[in-house]
mmCIF file of C-alpha atoms in Angstrom:
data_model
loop_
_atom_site.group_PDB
_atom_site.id
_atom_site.type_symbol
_atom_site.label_atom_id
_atom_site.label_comp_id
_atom_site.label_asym_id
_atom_site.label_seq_id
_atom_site.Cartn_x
_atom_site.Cartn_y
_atom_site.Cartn_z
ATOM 1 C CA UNK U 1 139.063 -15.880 179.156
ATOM 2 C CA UNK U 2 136.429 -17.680 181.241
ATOM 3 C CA UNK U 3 138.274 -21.468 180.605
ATOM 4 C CA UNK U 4 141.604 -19.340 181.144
ATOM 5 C CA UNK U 5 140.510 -18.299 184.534
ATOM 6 C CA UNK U 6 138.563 -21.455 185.593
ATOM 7 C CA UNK U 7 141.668 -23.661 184.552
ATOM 8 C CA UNK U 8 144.194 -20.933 186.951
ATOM 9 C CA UNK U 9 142.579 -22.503 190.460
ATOM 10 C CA UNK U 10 143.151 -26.000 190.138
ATOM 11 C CA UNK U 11 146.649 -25.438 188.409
ATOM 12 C CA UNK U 12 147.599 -23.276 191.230
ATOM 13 C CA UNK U 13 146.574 -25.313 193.549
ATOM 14 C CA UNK U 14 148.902 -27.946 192.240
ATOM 15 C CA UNK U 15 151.947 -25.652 191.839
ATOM 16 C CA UNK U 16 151.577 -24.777 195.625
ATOM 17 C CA UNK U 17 150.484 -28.356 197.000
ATOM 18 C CA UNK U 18 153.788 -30.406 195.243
ATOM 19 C CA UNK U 19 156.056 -28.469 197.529
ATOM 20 C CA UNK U 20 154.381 -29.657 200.320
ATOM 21 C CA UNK U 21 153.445 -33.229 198.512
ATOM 22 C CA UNK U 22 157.210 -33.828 197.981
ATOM 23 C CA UNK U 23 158.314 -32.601 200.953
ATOM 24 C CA UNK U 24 156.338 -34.787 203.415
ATOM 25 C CA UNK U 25 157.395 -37.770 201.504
ATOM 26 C CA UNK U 26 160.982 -36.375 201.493
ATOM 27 C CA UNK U 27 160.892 -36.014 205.485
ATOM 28 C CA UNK U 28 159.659 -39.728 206.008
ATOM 29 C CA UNK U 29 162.454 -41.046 203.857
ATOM 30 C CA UNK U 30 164.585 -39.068 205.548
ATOM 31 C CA UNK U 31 163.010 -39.262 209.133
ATOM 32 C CA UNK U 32 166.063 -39.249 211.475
ATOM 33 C CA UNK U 33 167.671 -36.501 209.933
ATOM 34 C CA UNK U 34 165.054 -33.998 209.590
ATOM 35 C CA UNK U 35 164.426 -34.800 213.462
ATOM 36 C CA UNK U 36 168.107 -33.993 213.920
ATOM 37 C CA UNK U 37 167.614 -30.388 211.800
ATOM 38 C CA UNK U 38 164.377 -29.588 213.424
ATOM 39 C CA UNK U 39 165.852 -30.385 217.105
ATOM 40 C CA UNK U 40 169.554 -28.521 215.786
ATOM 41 C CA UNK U 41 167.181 -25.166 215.433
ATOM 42 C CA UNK U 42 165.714 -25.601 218.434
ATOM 43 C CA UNK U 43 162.059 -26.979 217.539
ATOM 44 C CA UNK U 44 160.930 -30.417 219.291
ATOM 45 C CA UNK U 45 161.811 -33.649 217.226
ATOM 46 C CA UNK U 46 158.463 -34.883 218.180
ATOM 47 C CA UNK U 47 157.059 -32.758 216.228
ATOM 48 C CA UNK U 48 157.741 -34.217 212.826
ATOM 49 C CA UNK U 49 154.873 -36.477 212.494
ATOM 50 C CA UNK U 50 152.391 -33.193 212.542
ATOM 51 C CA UNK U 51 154.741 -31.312 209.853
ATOM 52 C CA UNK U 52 154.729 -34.492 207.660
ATOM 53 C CA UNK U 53 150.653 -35.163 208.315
ATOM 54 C CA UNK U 54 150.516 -30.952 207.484
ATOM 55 C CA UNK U 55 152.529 -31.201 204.446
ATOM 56 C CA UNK U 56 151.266 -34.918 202.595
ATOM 57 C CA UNK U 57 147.470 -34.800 203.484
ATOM 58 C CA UNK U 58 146.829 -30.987 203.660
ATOM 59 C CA UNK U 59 148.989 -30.910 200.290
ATOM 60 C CA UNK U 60 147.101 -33.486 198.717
ATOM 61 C CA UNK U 61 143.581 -31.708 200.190
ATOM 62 C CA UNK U 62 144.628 -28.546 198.560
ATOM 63 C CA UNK U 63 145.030 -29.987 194.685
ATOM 64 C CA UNK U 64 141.832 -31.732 195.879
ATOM 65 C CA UNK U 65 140.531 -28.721 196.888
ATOM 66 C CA UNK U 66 138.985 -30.275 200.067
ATOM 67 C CA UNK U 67 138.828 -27.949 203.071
ATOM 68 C CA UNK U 68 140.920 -26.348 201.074
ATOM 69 C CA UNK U 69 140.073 -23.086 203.297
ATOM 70 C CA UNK U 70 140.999 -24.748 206.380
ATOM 71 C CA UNK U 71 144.017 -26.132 205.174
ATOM 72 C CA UNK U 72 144.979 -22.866 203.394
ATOM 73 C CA UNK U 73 144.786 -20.815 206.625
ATOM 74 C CA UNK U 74 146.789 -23.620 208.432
ATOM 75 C CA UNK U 75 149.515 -23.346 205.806
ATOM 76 C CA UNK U 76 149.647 -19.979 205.909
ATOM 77 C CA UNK U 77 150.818 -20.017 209.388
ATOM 78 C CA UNK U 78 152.572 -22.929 208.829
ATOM 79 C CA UNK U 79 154.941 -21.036 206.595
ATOM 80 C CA UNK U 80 155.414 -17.916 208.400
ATOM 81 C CA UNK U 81 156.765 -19.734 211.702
ATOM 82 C CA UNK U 82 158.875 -22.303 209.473
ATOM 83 C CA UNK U 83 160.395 -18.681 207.361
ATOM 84 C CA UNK U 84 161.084 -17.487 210.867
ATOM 85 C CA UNK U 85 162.503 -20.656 212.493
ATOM 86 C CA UNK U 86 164.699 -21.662 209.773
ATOM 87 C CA UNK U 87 165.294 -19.578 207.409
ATOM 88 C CA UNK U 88 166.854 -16.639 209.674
ATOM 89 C CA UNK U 89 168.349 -14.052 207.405
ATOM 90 C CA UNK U 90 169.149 -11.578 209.788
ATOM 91 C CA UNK U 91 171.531 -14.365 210.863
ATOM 92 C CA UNK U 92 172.265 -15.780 207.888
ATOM 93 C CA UNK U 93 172.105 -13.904 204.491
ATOM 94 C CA UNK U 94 171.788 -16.657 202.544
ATOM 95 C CA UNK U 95 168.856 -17.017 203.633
ATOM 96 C CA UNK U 96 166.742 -14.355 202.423
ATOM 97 C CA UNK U 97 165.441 -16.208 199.322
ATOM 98 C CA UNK U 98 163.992 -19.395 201.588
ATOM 99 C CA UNK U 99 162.465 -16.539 203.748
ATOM 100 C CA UNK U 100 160.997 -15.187 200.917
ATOM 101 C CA UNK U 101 159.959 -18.565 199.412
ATOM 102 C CA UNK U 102 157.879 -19.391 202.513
ATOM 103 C CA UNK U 103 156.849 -15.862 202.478
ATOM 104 C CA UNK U 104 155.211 -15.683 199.003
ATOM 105 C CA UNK U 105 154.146 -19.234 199.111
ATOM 106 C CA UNK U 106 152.011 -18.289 202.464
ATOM 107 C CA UNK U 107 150.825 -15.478 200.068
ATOM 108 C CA UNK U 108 149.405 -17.540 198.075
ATOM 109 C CA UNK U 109 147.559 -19.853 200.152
ATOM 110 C CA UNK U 110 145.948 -16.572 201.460
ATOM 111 C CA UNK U 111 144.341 -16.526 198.228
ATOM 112 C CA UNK U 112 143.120 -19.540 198.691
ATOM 113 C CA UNK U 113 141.796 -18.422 202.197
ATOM 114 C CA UNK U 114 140.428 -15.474 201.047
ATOM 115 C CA UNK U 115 138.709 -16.965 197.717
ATOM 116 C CA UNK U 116 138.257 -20.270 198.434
ATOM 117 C CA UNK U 117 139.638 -23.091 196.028
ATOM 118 C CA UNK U 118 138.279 -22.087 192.545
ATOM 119 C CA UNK U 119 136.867 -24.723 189.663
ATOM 120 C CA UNK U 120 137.375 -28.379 189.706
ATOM 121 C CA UNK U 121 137.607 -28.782 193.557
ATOM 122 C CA UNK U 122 135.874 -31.165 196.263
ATOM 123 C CA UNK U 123 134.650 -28.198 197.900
ATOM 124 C CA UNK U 124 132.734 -26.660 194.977
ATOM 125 C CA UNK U 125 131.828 -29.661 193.941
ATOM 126 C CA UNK U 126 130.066 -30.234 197.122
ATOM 127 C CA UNK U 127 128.569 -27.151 197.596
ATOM 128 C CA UNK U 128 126.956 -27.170 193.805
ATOM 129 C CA UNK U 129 125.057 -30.301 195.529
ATOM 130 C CA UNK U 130 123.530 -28.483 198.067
ATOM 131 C CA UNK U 131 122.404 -25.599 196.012
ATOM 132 C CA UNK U 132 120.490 -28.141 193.545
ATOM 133 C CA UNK U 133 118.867 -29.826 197.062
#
């Protein structure tokens, strides 16, 4: 049970950071008309290169578990205002389910708030040096 439960951090970390991974890449391939979606829902263009920064780096730092706190806690507000800003299903009721996605998926980088990043991380690994200083 110990491996079990050592081996559930770093594989959730990965489940939740490929969203984001994907994502970012998906917005710079894609640059002009995610600027055009973001600005059609009323939220500054300019702000794309901070959501794409967010989403690549502070994916990749969560399946590295590095800052992974920080970067959870950002995330989790990251989702609630994108569940609210585009994904309005008092509006729309198709969107419930993309609510709900962001929802749960702030949820779980909560967790990672609350608990920190688990086995096999950058942060861990880090703080096993200092103990042994």
């Amino acid at each position: 049970m110990d491996k079990l439960q050592s081996l559930s951090a770093p594989i959730g970390r990965l489940l939740l950071s490929l969203i984001f991974i994907f994502s970012g890449f998906n917005k710079i391939t894609g640059y002009a008309a995610t600027q055009g979606y973001m600005e059609s829902m009323g939220v500054p263009g300019m702000l794309l290169p901070l959501v794409i920064a967010l989403e690549l780096f502070g994916g990749i730092a969560i399946l590295l578990g590095f800052k992974a706190r920080l970067i959870a806690v950002l995330f989790v507000g990251f989702n609630i205002v994108s569940a609210l800003l585009f994904h309005q299903f008092w509006i729309d009721a198709s969107q419930m389910n993309p609510f709900m996605k962001n929802i749960a998926i702030a949820g779980g980088f909560l967790m990672i708030f609350a608990h920190g990043p688990g086995a096999y991380s950058i942060d861990n690994s880090q703080a096993r040096k200092r103990l042994v200083q």
